[in-house]
PDB file of C-alpha atoms and ligand atoms in Angstrom:
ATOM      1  CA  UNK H   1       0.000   0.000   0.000  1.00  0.00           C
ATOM      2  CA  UNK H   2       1.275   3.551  -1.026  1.00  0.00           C
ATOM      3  CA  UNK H   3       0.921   5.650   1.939  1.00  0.00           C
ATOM      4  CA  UNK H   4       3.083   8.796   0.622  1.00  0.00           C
ATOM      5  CA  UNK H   5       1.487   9.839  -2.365  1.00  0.00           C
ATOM      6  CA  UNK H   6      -0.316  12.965  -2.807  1.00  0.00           C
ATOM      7  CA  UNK H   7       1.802  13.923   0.417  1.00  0.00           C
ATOM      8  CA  UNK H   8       2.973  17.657   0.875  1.00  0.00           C
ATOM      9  CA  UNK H   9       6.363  16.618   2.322  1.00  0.00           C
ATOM     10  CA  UNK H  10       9.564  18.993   2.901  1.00  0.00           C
ATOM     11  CA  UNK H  11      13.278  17.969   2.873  1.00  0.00           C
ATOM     12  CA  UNK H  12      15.629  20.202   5.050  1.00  0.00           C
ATOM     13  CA  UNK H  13      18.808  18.968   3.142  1.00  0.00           C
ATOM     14  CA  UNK H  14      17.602  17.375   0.404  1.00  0.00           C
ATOM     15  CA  UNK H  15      20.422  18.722  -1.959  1.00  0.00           C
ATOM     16  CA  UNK H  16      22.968  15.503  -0.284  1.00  0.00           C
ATOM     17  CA  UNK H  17      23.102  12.619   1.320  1.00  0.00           C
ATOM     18  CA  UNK H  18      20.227  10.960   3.045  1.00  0.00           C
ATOM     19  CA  UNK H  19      17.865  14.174   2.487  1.00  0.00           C
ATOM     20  CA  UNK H  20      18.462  13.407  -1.437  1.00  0.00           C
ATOM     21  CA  UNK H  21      17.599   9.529  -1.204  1.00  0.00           C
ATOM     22  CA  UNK H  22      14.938  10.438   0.844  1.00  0.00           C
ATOM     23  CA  UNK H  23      13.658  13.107  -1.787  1.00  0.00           C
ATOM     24  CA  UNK H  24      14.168  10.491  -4.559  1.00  0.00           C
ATOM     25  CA  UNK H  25      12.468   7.698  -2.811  1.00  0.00           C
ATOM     26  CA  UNK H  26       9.247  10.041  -1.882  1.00  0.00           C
ATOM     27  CA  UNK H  27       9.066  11.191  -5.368  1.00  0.00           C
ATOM     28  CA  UNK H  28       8.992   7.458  -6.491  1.00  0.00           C
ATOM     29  CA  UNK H  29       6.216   7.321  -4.273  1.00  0.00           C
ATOM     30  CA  UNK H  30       4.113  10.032  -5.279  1.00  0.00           C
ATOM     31  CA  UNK H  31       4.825  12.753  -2.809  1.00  0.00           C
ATOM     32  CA  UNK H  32       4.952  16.237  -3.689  1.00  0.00           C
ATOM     33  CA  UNK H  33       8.124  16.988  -2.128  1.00  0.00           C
ATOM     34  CA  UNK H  34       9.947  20.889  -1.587  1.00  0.00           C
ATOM     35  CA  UNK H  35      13.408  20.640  -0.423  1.00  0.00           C
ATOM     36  CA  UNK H  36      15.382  23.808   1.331  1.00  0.00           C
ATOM     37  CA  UNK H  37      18.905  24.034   1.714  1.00  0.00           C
ATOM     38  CA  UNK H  38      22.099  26.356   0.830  1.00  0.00           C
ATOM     39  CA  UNK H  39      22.265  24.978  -2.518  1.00  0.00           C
ATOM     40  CA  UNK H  40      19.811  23.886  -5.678  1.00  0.00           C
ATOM     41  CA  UNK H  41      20.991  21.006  -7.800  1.00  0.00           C
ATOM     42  CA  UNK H  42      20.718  19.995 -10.889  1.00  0.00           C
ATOM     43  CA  UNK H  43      19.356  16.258 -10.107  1.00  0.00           C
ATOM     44  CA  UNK H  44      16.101  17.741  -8.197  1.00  0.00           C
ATOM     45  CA  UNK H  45      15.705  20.200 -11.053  1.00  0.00           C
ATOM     46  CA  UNK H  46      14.840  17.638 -13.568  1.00  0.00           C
ATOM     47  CA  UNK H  47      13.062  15.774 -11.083  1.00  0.00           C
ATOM     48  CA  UNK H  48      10.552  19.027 -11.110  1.00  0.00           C
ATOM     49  CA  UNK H  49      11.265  18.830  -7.200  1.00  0.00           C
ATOM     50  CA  UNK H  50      10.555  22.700  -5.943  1.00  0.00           C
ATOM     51  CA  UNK H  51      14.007  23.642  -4.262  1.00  0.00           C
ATOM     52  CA  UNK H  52      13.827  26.794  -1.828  1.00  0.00           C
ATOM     53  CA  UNK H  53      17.219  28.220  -0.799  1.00  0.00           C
ATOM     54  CA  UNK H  54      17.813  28.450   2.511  1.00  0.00           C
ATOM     55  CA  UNK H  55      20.154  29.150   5.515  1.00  0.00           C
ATOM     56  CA  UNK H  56      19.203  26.873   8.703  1.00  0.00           C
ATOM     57  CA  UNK H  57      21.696  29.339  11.034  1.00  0.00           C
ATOM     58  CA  UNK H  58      20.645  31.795   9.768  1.00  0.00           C
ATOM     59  CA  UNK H  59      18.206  33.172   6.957  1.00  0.00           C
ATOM     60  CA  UNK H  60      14.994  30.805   6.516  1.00  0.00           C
ATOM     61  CA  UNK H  61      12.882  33.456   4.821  1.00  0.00           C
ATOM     62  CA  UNK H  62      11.847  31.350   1.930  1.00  0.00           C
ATOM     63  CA  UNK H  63      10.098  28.736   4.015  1.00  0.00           C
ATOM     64  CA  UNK H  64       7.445  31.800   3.700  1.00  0.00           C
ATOM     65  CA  UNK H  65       6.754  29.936   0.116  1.00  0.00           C
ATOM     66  CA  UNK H  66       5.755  26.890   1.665  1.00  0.00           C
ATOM     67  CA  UNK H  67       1.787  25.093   0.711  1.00  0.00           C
ATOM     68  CA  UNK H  68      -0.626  26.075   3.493  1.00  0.00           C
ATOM     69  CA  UNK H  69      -0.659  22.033   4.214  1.00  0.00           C
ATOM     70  CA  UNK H  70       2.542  20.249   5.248  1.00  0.00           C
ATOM     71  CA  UNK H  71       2.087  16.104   6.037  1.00  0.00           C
ATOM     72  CA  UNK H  72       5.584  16.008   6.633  1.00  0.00           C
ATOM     73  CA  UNK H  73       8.987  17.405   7.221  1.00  0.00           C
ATOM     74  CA  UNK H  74      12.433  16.019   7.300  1.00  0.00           C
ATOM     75  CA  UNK H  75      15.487  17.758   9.111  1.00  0.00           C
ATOM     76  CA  UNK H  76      18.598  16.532   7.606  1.00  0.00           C
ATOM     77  CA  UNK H  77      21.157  18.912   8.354  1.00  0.00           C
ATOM     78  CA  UNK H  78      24.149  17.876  10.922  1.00  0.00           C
ATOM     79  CA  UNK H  79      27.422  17.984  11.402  1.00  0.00           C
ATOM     80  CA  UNK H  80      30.842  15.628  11.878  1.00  0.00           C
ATOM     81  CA  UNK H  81      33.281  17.579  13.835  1.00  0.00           C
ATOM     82  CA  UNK H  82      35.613  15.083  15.859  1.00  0.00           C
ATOM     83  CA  UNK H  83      37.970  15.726  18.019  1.00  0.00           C
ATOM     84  CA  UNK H  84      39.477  15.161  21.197  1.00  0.00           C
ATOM     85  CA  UNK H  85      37.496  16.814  24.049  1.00  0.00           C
ATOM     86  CA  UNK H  86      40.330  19.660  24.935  1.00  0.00           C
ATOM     87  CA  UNK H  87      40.686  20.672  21.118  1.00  0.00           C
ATOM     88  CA  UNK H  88      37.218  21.177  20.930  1.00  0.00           C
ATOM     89  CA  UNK H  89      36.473  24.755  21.362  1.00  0.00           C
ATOM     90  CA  UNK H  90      32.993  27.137  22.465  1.00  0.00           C
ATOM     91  CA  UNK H  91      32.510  27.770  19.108  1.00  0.00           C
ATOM     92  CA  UNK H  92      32.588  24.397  17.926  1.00  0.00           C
ATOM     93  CA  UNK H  93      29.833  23.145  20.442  1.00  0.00           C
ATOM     94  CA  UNK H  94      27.629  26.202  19.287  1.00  0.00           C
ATOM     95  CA  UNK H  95      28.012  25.641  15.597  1.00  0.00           C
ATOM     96  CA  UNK H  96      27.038  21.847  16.302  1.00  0.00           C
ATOM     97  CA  UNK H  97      23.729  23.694  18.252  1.00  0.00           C
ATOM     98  CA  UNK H  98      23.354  25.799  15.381  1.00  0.00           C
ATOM     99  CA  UNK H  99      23.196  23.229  12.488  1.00  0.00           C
ATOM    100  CA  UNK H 100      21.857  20.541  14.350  1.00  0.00           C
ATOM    101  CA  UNK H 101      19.335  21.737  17.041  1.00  0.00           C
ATOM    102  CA  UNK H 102      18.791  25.567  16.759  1.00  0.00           C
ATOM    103  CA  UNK H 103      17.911  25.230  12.933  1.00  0.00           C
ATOM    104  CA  UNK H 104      15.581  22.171  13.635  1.00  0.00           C
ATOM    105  CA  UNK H 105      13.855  25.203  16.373  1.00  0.00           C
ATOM    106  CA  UNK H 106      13.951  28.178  13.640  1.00  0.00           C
ATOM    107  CA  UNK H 107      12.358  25.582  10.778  1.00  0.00           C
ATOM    108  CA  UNK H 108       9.675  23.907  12.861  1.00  0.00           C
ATOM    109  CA  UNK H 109       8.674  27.461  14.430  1.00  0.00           C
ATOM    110  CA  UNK H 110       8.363  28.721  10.408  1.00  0.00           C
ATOM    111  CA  UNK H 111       6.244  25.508   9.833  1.00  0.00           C
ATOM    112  CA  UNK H 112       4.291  23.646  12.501  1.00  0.00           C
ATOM    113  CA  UNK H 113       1.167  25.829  11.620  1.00  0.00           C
ATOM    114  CA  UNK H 114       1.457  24.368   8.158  1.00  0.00           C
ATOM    115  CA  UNK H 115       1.891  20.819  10.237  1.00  0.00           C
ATOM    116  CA  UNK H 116      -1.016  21.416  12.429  1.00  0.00           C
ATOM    117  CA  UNK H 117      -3.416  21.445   9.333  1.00  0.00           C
ATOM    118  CA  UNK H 118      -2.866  18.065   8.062  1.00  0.00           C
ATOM    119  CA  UNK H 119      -4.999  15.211   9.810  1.00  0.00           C
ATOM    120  CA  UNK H 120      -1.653  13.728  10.834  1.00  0.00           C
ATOM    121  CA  UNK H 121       1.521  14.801  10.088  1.00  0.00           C
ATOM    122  CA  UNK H 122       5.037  13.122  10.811  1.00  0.00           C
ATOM    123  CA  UNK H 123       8.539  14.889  11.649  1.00  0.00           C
ATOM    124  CA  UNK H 124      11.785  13.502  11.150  1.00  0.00           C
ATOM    125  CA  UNK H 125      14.950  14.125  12.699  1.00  0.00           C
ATOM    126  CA  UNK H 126      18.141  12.335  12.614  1.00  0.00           C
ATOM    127  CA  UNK H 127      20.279  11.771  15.784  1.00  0.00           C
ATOM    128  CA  UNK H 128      23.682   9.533  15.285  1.00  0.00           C
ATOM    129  CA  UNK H 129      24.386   6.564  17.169  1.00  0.00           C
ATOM    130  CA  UNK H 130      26.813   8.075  19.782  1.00  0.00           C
ATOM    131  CA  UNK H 131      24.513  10.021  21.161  1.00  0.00           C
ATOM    132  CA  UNK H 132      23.369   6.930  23.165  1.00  0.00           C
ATOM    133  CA  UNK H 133      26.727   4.566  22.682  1.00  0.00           C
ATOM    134  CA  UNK H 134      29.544   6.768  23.889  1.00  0.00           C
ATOM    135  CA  UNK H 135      32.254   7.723  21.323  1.00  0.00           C
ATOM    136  CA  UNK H 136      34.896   9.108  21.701  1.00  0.00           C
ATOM    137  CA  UNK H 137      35.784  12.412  19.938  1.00  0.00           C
ATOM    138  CA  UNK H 138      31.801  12.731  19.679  1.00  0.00           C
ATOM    139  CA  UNK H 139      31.769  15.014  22.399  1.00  0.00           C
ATOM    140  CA  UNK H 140      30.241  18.465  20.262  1.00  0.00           C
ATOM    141  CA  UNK H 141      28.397  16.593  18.045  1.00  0.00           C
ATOM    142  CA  UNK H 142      26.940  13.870  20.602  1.00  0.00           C
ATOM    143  CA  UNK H 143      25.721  16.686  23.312  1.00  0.00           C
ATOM    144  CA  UNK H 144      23.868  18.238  19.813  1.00  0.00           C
ATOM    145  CA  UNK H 145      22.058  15.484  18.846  1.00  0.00           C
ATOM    146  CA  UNK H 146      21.019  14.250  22.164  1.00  0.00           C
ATOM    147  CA  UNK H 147      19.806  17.613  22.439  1.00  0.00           C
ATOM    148  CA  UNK H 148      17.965  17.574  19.241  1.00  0.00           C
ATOM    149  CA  UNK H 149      16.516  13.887  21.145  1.00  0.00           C
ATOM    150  CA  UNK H 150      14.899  16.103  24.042  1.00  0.00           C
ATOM    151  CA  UNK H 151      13.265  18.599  21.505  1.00  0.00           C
ATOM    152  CA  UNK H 152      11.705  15.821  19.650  1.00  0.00           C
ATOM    153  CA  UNK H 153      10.440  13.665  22.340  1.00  0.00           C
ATOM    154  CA  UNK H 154       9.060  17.126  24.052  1.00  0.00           C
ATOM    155  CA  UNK H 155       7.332  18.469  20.648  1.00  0.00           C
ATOM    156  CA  UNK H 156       5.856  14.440  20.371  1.00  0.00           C
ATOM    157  CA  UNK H 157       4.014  14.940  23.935  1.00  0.00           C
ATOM    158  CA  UNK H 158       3.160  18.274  23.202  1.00  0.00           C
ATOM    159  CA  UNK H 159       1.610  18.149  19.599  1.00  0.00           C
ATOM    160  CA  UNK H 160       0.123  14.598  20.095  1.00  0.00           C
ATOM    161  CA  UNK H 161      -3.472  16.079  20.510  1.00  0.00           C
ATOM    162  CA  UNK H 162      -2.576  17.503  17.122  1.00  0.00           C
ATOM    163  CA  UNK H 163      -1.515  14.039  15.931  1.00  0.00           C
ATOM    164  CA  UNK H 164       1.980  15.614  14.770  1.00  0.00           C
ATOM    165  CA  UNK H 165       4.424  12.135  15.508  1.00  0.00           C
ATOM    166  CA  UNK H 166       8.355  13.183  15.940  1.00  0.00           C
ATOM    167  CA  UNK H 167      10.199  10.318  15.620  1.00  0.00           C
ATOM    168  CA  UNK H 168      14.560  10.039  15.039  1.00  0.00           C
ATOM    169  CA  UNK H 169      16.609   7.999  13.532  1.00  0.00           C
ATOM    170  CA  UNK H 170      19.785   7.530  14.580  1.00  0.00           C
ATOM    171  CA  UNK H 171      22.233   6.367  11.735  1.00  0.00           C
ATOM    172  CA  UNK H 172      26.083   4.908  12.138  1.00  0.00           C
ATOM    173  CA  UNK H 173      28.576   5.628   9.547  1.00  0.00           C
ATOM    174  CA  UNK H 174      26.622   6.537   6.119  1.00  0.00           C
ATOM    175  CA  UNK H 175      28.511   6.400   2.694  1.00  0.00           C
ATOM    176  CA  UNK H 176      27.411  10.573   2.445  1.00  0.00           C
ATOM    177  CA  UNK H 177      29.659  13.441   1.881  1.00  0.00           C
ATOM    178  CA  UNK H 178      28.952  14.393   5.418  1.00  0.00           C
ATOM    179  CA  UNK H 179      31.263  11.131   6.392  1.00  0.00           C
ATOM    180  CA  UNK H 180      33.318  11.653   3.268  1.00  0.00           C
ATOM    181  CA  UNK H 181      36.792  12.338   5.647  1.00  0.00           C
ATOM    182  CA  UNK H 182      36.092   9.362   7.120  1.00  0.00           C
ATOM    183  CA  UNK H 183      35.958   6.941   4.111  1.00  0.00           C
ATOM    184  CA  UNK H 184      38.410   8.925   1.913  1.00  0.00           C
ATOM    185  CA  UNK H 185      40.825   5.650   1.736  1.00  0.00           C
ATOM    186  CA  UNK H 186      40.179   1.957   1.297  1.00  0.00           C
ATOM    187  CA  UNK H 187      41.835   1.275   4.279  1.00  0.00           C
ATOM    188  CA  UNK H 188      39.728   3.434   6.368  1.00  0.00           C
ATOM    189  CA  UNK H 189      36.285   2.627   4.930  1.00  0.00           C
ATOM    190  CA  UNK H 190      37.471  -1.119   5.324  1.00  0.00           C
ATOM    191  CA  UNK H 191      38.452  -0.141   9.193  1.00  0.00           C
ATOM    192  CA  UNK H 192      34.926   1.149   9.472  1.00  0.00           C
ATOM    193  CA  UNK H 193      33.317  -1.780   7.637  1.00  0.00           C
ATOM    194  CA  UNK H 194      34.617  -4.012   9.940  1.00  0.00           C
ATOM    195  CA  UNK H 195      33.440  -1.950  13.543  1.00  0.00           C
ATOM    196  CA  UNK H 196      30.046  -2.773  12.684  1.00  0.00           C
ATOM    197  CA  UNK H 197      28.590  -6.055  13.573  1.00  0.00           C
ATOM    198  CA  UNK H 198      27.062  -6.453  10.282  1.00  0.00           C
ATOM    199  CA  UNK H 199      30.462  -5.787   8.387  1.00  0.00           C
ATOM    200  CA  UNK H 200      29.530  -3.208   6.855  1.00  0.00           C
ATOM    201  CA  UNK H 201      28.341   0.653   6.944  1.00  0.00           C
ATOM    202  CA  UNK H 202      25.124   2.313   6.171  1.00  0.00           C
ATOM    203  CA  UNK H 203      23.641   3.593   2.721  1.00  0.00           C
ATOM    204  CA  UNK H 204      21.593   6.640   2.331  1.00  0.00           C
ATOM    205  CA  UNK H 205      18.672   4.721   0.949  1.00  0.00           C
ATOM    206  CA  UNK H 206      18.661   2.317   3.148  1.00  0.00           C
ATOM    207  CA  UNK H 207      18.530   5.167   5.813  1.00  0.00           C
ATOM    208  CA  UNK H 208      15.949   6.889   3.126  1.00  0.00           C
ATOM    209  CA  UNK H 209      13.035   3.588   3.211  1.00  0.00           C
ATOM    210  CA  UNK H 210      12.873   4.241   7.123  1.00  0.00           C
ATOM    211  CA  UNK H 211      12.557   8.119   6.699  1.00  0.00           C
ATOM    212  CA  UNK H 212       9.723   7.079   3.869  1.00  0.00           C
ATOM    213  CA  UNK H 213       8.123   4.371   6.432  1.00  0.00           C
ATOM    214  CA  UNK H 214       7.957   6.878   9.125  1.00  0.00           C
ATOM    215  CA  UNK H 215       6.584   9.639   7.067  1.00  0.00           C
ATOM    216  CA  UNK H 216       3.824   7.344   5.949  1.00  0.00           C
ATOM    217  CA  UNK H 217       0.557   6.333   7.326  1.00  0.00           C
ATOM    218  CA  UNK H 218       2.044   2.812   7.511  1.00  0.00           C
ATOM    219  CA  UNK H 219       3.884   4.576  10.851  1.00  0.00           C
ATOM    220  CA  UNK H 220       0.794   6.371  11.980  1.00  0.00           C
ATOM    221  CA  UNK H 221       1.306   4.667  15.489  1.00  0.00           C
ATOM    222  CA  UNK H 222       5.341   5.450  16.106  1.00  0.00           C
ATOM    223  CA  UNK H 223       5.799   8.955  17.869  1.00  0.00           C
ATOM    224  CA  UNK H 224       8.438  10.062  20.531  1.00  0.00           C
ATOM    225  CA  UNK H 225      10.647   7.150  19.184  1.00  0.00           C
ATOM    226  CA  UNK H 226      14.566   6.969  18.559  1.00  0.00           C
ATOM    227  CA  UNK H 227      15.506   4.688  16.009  1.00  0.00           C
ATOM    228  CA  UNK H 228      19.330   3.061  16.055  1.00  0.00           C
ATOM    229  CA  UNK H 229      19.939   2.171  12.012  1.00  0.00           C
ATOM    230  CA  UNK H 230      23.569   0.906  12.828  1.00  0.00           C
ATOM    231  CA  UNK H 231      24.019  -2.097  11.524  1.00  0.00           C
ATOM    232  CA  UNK H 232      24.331  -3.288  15.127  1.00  0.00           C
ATOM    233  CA  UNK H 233      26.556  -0.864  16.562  1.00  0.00           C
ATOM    234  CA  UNK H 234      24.502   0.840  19.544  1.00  0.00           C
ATOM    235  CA  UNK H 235      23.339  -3.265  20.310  1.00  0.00           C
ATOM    236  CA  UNK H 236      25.807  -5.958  19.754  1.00  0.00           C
ATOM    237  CA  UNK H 237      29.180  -7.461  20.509  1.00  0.00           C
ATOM    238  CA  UNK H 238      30.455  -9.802  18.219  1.00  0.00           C
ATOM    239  CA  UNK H 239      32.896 -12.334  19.868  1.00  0.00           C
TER     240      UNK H 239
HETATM  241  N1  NAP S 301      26.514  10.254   7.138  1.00  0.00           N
HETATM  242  C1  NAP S 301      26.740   9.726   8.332  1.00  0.00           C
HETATM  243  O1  NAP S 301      27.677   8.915   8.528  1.00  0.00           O
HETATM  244  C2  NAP S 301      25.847  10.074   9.485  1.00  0.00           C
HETATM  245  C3  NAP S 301      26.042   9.401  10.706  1.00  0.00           C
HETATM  246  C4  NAP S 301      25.239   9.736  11.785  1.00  0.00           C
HETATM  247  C5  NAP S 301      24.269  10.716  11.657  1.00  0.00           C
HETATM  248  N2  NAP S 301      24.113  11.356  10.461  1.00  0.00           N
HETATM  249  C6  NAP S 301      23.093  12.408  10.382  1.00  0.00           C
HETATM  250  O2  NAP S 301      22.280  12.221   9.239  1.00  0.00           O
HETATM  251  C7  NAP S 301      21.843  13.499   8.754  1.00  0.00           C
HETATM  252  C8  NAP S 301      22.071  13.590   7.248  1.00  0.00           C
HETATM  253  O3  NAP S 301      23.472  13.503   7.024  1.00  0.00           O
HETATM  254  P1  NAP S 301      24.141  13.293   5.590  1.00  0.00           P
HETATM  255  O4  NAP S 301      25.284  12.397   5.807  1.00  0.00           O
HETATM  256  O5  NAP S 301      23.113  12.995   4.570  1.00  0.00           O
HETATM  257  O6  NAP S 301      24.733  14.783   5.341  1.00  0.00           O
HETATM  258  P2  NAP S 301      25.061  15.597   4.002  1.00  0.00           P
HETATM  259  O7  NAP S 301      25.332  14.686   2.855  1.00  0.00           O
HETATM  260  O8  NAP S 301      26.106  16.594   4.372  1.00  0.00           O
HETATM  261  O9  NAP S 301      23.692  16.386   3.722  1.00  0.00           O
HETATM  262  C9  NAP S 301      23.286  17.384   4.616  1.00  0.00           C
HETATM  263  C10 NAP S 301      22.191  18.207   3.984  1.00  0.00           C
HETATM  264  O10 NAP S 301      21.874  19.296   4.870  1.00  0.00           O
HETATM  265  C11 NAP S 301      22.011  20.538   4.180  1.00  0.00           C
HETATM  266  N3  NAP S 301      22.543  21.548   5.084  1.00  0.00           N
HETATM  267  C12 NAP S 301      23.671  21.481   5.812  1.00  0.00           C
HETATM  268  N4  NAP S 301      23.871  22.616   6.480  1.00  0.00           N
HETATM  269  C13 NAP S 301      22.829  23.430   6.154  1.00  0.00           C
HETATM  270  C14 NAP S 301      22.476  24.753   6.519  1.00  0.00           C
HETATM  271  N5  NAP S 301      23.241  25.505   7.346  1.00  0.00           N
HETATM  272  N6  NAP S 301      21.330  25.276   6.026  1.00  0.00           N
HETATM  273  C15 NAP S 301      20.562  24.545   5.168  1.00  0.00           C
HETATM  274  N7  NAP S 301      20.846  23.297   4.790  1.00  0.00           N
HETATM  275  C16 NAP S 301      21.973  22.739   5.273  1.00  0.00           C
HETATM  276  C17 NAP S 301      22.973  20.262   3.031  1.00  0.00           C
HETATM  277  O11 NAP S 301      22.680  21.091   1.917  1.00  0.00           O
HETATM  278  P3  NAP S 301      23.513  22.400   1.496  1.00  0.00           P
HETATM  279  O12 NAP S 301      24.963  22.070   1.646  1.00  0.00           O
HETATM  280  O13 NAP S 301      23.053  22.627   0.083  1.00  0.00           O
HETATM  281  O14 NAP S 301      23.064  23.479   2.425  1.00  0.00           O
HETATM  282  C18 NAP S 301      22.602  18.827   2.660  1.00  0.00           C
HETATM  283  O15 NAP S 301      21.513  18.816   1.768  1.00  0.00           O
HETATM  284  C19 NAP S 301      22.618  14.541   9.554  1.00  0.00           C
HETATM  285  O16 NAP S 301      21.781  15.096  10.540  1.00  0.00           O
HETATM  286  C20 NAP S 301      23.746  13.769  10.195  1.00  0.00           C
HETATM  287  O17 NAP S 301      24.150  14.322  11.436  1.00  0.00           O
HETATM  288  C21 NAP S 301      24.864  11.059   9.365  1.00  0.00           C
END
């Protein structure tokens, strides 16, 4: 059963990564889908996918554009910044709020009136599996998206009446730009095959088909939830 199509859906980040498979997979599906980001690209152009530009830190004035009805909204943005705890600096921590937490605040203030008029909308956000496994050199980016955790579970109590579900995923190592430092030799994408359980890291669709389930009415029971999509990393030992 199709459960996206004919949904008014908008990707924060769709111009990369996992916000682009996701945008792909909706359109598949028969969404109408709006991405907003820095950047328009050429792939979502001929896809006829409506691209607004915007800033998350800072200027989010085309989100003004957006259909009066919204059934769903992704927020894709984030940030890799490790390093060991003393290197990280103030500013480093608050650009990790920005991207990650204070943009997901500026976006959902600009839209949740748009949210509030669909009979059930769904919001994604996307956490990262040390948030809840402790990493180290994660310490900026882990005290973000454990932050970003507390909005979501907050906005799920307080918009259930409005049945508005905010759900998270939390993905390990994804073959995205965003981790492209980290695979940028054989030997270390083999290194980071091999730390996962399942041998293996992530893809952005497969991260995409749980963004699509959860955006559906397939998912119209799941709210206040945080997803590990790890390949067994937050779970397992293998001995
Ligand atoms: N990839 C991984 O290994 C991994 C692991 C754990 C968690 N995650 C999380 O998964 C999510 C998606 O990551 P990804 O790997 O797909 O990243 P990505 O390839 O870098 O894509 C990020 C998207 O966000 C947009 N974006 C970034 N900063 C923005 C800003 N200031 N204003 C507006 N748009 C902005 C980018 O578009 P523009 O550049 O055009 O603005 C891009 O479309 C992130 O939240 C990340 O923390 C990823």
């Amino acid at each position: 059963m199709n459960t996206v199509k004919g949904k008014n859906i908008l990707v924060i980040g769709g111009s990369s990564g996992i916000g682009l498979a996701i945008t792909k997979q909706l359109i598949d599906q028969g969404a109408y889908v709006i991405t907003a980001s820095r950047r328009t690209i050429e792939v979502l152009t001929e896809l006829r996918v409506t691209q607004l530009q915007i800033d998350v830190t800072g200027d989010i004035q085309a989100l003004s554009a957006l259909p009066d009805v919204l059934h769903g909204l992704v927020y894709c943005p984030g940030t890799i910044n490790l390093k060991p705890f003393t290197r990280l600096t103030e500013e480093d921590f608050m650009q990790d709020m920005q991207v990650n937490v204070f943009g997901a605040v500026r976006v959902l203030q600009a839209t949740i009136k748009h949210l509030k008029k669909s009979s059930g909308a769904s919001v994604v956000f996307f956490g990262t599996v040390a948030a809840r496994t402790g990493m180290n050199f994660h310490a900026s980016v882990a005290t973000a998206k454990s932050a970003l955790h507390g909005l979501a579970v907050s906005l799920a109590a307080e918009y259930a009446s409005s049945h508005i579900r905010f759900n998270s995923i939390a993905p390990s190592l994804t073959h995205t730009p965003l981790a492209g430092n980290l695979l940028s030799t054989p030997e270390k994408k083999e290194n980071a095959d091999k730390r996962h359980p399942l041998g293996r890291i992530g893809t952005p669709e497969e991260i995409a088909s749980l963004a699509v389930y959860l955006l559906s009415d397939q998912a119209s029971w799941i709210t206040g939830q945080w997803i590990g999509m790890d390949g067994g990393m937050s779970t397992l030992k293998t001995i």
